Short mmCIF file of C-alpha atoms and ligand atoms in Angstrom, two decimals:
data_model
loop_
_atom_site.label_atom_id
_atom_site.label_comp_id
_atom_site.label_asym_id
_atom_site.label_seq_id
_atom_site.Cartn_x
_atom_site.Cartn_y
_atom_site.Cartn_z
CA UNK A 1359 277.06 -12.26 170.24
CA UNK A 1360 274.66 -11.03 168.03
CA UNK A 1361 272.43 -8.14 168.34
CA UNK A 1362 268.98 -8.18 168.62
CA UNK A 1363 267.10 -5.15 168.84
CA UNK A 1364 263.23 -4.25 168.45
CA UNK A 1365 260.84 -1.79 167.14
CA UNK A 1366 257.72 -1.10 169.37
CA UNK A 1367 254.77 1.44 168.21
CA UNK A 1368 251.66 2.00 169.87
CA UNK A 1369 248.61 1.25 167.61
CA UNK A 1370 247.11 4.46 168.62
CA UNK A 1371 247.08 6.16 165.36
CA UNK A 1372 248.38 5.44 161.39
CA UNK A 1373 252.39 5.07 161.26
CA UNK A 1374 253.99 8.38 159.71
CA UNK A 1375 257.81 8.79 158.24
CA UNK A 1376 259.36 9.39 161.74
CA UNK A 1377 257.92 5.30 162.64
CA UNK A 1378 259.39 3.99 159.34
CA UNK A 1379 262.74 6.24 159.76
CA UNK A 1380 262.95 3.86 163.48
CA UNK A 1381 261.54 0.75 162.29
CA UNK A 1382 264.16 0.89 159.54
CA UNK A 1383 267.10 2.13 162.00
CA UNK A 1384 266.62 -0.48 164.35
CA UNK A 1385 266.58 -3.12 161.79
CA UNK A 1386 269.72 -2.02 159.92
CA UNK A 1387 270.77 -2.11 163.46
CA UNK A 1388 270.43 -5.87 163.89
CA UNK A 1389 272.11 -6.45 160.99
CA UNK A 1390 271.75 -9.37 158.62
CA UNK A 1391 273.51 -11.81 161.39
CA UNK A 1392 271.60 -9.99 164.31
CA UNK A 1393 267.54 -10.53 165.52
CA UNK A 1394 264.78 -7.78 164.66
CA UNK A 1395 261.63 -7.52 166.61
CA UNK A 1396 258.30 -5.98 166.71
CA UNK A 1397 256.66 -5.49 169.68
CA UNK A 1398 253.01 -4.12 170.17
CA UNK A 1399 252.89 -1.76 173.17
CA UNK A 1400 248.89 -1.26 173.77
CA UNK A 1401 248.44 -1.09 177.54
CA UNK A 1402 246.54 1.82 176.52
CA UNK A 1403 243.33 0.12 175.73
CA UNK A 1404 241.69 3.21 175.90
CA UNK A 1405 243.47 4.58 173.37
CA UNK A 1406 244.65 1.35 170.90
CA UNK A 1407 242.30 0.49 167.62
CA UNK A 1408 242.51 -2.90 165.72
CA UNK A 1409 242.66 -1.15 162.29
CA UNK A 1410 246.29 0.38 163.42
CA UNK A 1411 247.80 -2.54 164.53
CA UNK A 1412 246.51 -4.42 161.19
CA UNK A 1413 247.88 -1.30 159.26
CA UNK A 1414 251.29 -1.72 161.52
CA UNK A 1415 251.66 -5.25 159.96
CA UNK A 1416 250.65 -4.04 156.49
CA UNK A 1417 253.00 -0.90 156.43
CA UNK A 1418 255.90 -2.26 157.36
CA UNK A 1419 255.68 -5.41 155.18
CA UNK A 1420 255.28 -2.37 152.55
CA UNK A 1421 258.72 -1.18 153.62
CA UNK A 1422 260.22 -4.44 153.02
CA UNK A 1423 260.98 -5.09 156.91
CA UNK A 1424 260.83 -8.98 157.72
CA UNK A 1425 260.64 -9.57 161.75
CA UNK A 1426 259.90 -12.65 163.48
CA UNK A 1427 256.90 -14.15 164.92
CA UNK A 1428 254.80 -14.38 167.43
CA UNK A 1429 255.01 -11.11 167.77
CA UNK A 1430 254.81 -9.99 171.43
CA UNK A 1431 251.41 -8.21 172.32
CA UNK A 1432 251.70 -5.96 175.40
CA UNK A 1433 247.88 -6.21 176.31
CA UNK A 1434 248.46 -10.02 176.41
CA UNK A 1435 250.30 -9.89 179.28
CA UNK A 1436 249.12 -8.01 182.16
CA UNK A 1437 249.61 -10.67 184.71
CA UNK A 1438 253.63 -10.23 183.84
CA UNK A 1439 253.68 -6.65 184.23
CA UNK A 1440 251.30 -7.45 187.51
CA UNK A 1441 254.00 -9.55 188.80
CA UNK A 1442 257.11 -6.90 188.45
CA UNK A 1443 254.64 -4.79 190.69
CA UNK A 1444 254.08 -6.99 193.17
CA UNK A 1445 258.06 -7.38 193.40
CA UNK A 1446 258.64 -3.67 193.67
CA UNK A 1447 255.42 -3.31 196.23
CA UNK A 1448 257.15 -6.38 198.00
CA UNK A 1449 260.20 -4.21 198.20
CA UNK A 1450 258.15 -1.39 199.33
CA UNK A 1451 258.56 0.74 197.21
CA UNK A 1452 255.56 1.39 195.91
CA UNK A 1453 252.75 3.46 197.48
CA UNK A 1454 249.30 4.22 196.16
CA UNK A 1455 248.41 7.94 195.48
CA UNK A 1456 244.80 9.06 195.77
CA UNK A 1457 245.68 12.02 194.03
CA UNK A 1458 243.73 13.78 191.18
CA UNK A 1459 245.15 15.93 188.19
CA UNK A 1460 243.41 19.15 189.76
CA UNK A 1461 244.95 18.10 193.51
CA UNK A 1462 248.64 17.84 192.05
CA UNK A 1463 248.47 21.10 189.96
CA UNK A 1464 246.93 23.04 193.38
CA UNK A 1465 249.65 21.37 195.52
CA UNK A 1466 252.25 22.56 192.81
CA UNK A 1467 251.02 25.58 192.60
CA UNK A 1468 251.46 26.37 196.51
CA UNK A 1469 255.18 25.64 196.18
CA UNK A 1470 258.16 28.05 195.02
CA UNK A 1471 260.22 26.73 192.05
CA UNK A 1472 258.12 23.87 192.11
CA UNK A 1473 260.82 21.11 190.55
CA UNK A 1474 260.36 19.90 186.95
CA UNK A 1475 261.68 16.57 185.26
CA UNK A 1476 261.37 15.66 181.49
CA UNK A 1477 257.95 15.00 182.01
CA UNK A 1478 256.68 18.23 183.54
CA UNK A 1479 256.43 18.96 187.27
CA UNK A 1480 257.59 16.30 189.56
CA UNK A 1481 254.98 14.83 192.00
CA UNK A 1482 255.19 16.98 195.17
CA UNK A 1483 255.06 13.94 197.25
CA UNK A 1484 251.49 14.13 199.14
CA UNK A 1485 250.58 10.57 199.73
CA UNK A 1486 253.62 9.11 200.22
CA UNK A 1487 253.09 10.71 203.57
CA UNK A 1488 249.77 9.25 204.17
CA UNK A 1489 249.40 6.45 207.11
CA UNK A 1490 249.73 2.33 206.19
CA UNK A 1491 245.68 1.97 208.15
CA UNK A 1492 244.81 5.48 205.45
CA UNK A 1493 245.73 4.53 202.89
CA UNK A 1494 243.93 0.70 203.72
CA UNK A 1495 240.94 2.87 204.25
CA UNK A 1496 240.86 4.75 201.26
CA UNK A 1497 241.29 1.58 198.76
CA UNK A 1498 238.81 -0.50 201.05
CA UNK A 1499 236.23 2.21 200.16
CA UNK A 1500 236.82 2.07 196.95
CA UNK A 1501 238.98 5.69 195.73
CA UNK A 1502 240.86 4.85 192.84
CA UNK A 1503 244.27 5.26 192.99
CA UNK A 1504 247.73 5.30 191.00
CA UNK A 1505 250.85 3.24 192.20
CA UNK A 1506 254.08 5.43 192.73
CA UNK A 1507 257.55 4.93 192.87
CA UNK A 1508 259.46 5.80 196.29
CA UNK A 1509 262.26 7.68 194.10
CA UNK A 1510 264.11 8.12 197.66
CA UNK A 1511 264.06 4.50 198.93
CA UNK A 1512 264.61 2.85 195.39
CA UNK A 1513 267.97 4.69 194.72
CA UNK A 1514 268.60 4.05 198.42
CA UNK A 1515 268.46 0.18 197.57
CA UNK A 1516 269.97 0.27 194.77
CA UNK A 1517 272.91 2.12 196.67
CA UNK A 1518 275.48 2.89 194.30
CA UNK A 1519 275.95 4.90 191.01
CA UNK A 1520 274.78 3.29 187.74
CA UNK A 1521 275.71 3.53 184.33
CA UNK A 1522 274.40 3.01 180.72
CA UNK A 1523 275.92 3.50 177.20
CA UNK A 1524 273.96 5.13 174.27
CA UNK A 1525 275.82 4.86 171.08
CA UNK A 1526 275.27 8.30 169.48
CA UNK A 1527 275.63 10.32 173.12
CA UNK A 1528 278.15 7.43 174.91
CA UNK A 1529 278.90 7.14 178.50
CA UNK A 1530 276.60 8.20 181.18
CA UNK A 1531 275.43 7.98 184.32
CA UNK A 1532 271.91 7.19 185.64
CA UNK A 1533 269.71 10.38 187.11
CA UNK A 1534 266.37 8.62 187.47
CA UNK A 1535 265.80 11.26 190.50
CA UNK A 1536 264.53 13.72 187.83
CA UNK A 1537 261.21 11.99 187.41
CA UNK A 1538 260.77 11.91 190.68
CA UNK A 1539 258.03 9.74 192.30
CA UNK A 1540 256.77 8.77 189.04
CA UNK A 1541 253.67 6.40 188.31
CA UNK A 1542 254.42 2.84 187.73
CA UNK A 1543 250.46 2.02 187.43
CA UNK A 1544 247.14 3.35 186.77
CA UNK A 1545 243.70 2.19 187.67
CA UNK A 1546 242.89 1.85 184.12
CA UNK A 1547 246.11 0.84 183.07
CA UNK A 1548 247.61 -1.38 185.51
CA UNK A 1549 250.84 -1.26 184.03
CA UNK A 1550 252.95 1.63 182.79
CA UNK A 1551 255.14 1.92 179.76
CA UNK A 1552 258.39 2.56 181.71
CA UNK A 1553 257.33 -1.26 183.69
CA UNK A 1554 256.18 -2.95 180.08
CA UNK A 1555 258.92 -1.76 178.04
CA UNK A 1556 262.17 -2.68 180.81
CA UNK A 1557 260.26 -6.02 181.02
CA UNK A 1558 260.18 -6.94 178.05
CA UNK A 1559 263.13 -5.61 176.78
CA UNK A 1560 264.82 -8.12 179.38
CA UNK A 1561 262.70 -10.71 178.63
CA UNK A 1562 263.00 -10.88 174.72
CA UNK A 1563 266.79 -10.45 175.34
CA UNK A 1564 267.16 -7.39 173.19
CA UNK A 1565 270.94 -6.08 173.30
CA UNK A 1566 270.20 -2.95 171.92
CA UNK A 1567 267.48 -0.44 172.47
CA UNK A 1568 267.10 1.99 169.36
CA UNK A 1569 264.72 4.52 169.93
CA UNK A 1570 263.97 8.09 169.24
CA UNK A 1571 265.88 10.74 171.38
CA UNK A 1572 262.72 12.12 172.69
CA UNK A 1573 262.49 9.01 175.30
CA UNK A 1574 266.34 9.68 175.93
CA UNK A 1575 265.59 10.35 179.43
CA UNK A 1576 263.64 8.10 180.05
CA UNK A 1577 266.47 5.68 180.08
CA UNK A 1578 267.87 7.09 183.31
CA UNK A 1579 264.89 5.43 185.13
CA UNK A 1580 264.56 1.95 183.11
CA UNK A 1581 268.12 1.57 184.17
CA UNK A 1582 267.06 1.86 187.97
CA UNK A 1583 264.07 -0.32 187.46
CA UNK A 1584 266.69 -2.69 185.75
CA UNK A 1585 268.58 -2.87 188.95
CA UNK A 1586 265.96 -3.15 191.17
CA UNK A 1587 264.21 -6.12 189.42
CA UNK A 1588 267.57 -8.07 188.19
CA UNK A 1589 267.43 -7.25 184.72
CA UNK A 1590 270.66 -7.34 182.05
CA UNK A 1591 271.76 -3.86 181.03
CA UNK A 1592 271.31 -3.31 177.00
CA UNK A 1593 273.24 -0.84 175.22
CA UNK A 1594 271.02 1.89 173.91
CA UNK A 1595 271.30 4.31 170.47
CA UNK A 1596 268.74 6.88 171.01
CA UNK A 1597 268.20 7.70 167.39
CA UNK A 1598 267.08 11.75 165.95
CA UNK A 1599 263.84 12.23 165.35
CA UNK A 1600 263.18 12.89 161.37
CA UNK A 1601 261.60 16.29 160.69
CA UNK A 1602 259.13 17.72 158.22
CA UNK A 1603 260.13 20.16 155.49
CA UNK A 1604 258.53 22.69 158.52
CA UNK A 1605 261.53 21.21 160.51
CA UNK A 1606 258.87 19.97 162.82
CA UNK A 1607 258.37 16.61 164.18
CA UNK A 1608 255.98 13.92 162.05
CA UNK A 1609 252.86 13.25 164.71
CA UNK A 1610 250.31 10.17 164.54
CA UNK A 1611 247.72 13.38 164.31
CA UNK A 1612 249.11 14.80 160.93
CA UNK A 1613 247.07 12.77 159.23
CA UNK A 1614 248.53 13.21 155.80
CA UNK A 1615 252.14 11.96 156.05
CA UNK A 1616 250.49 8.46 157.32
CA UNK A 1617 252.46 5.54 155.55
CA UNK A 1618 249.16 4.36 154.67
CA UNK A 1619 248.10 7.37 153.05
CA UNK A 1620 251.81 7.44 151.00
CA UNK A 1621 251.06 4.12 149.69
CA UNK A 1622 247.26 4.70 148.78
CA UNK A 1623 248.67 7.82 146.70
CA UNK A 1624 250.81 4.77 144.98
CA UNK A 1625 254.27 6.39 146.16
CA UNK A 1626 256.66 3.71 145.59
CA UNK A 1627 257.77 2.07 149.11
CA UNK A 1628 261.96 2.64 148.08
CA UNK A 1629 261.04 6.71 147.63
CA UNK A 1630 259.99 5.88 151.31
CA UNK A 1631 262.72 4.39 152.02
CA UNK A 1632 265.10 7.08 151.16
CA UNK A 1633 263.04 9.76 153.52
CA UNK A 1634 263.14 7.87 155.91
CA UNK A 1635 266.68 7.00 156.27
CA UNK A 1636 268.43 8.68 158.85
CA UNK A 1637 271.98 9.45 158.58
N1 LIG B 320 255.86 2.42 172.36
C1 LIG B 320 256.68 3.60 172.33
C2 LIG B 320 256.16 4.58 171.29
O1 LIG B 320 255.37 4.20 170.44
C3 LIG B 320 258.13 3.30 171.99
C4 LIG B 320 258.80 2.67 173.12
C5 LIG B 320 260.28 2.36 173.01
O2 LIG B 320 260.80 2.22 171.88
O3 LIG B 320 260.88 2.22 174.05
O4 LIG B 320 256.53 5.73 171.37
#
C-alpha cells in the first residue's frame, strides 16, 4: 500500500525554516510511489490572512514541493467538523462549559497540586457538574459557551487500552487522560484542531502523520477520538523540530527567517533545502 502523508500549516503568519524542514520531511516521506498533501488548517478565522495562504502556495512551489489538488481548506468545511460533534454530543460526551479564562485560573488556584497536562493546567471540572435544565438555561439566555470532552466517560466507552506507533519513538500506548476535559469547540471557532485534524486525516486517507514532536502528545487524544468516531489508525513519525544557530525554535513571529524573506534576499531555494533537511 502506498503511503500518503500530508503537510498542514496554519496561514497565520509567513512560513519559516522549521515549516519547510516538515513540508520537506513529510514529502520525502511519501516517497516517489506514495501521495503528498497539503492541507490548510484555518478554523482560526480570527487569526488566518489571505496573503499567508497565497505565500504558502508560493513558498513551497519555491522549494520544489509538487502536491495535489484541490487542496483541502479547513474553513470550507465546518458543517463536517459540526457533524463529528453532534456524534460525540449524541454519545454524550460532550458538555458545554460557561466558564471564563479568569473563572478557571481562580478555580485552579483554590486547589493543591492543581494537575497539569501538555497543555497547562487541566480543566478542574466545574460545569460538567452543572444540571441538564442549567445548563438549558444558560445557552437559552444567551452565555456563550465552549464544548468539553467527558475525559471520564469517553475512555469509559472506549473501554480498553489503545495503542499507536510513531516511527522515531515506536510503540506506545494511548494516555489521552492527561488533557483532561479538553475543549473540542469554541463559540468562535466551532471546531477545534484536535476534531479538524483526526477528521481529516481519516478522511483524506493519510497513512502516515509526520509532524513536529511538539504536538507528540497530542496524539494520545486523536487516537481516542479515533476510536470513538470509527476512524482507521495511521502510523505517526513525530519529526524534531529544526533549531536556530541560538538552538532555539524558528517561530511565525521571527520575522526574519520567513521563507519569503530568504527568497526576496535571492537565497537560492537548494541552500534552503539543505537547512532545512532534517537528519
Ligand atoms: N496546523 C498545525 C500547525 O500549523 C499542524 C497540524 C498537524 O500537522 O497535525 O501547527
Amino acid at each position: 500500500m502506498s503511503i500518503i502523508t500530508r503537510f498542514a500549516p496554519s496561514p497565520t503568519g509567513y512560513l519559516h525554516l522549521g515549516h519547510a524542514a516538515s513540508a520537506l520531511f513529510s514529502a520525502k516521506q511519501a516517497g516517489p510511489n506514495g501521495r503528498f498533501l497539503l492541507r490548510i488548517e484555518d478554523i482560526d478565522q480570527t487569526r488566518c490572512r489571505p496573503e499567508y495562504l497565497e505565500a504558502i502556495y508560493e513558498d513551497l512551489a519555491w522549494l520544489g514541493l509538487e502536491w495535489e489538488t484541490p487542496v483541502r481548506v479547513q474553513s470550507d468545511h465546518f458543517t463536517d467538523y459540526q457533524a463529528i460533534l453532534d456524534r460525540l454530543s449524541d454519545m454524550e460526551l460532550l458538555y458545554p462549559c460557561f466558564c471564563t479564562r479568569k473563572d478557571i485560573q481562580a478555580e485552579i488556584a483554590r486547589i493543591d497540586n492543581a494537575p497539569h497536562g501538555p497543555d497547562g493546567a487541566l480543566y478542574p471540572g466545574t460545569c460538567r457538574h452543572c444540571s441538564v435544565t442549567e445548563r438549558q438555561d444558560r445557552i437559552a439566555a444567551g452565555e456563550s459557551y465552549a464544548l468539553r470532552l467527558d475525559m471520564t466517560a469517553a475512555i469509559r466507552r472506549v473501554g480498553k487500552e489503545l495503542t499507536w506507533f510513531d516511527r522515531a519513538a515506536g510503540q506506545q500506548v494511548a494516555t489521552p487522560e492527561i488533557f483532561g476535559d479538553v475543549v473540542l469547540a469554541r463559540k468562535d471557532t466551532p471546531t477545534s484542531y484536535h476534531i479538524s485534524v483526526t477528521h481529516d486525516d481519516d478522511l483524506q486517507g493519510i497513512s502516515l502523520v509526520t509532524r513536529g514532536e511538539d504536538l507528540f502528545f497530542a496524539s494520545h487524544l486523536h487516537r481516542l477520538l479515533q476510536e470513538l468516531l470509527g476512524y482507521d489508525v495511521p502510523e505517526y513519525h513525530h519529526h524534531r523540530l529544526l533549531t536556530g544557530p541560538d538552538g532555539k525554535r524558528f517561530a511565525k513571529r521571527d520575522k526574519s527567517k520567513t521563507l519569503r524573506s530568504m527568497r526576496e534576499e535571492g537565497l537560492p531555494s537548494v541552500a534552503v533545502i539543505k537547512q532545512a533537511t532534517l537528519s
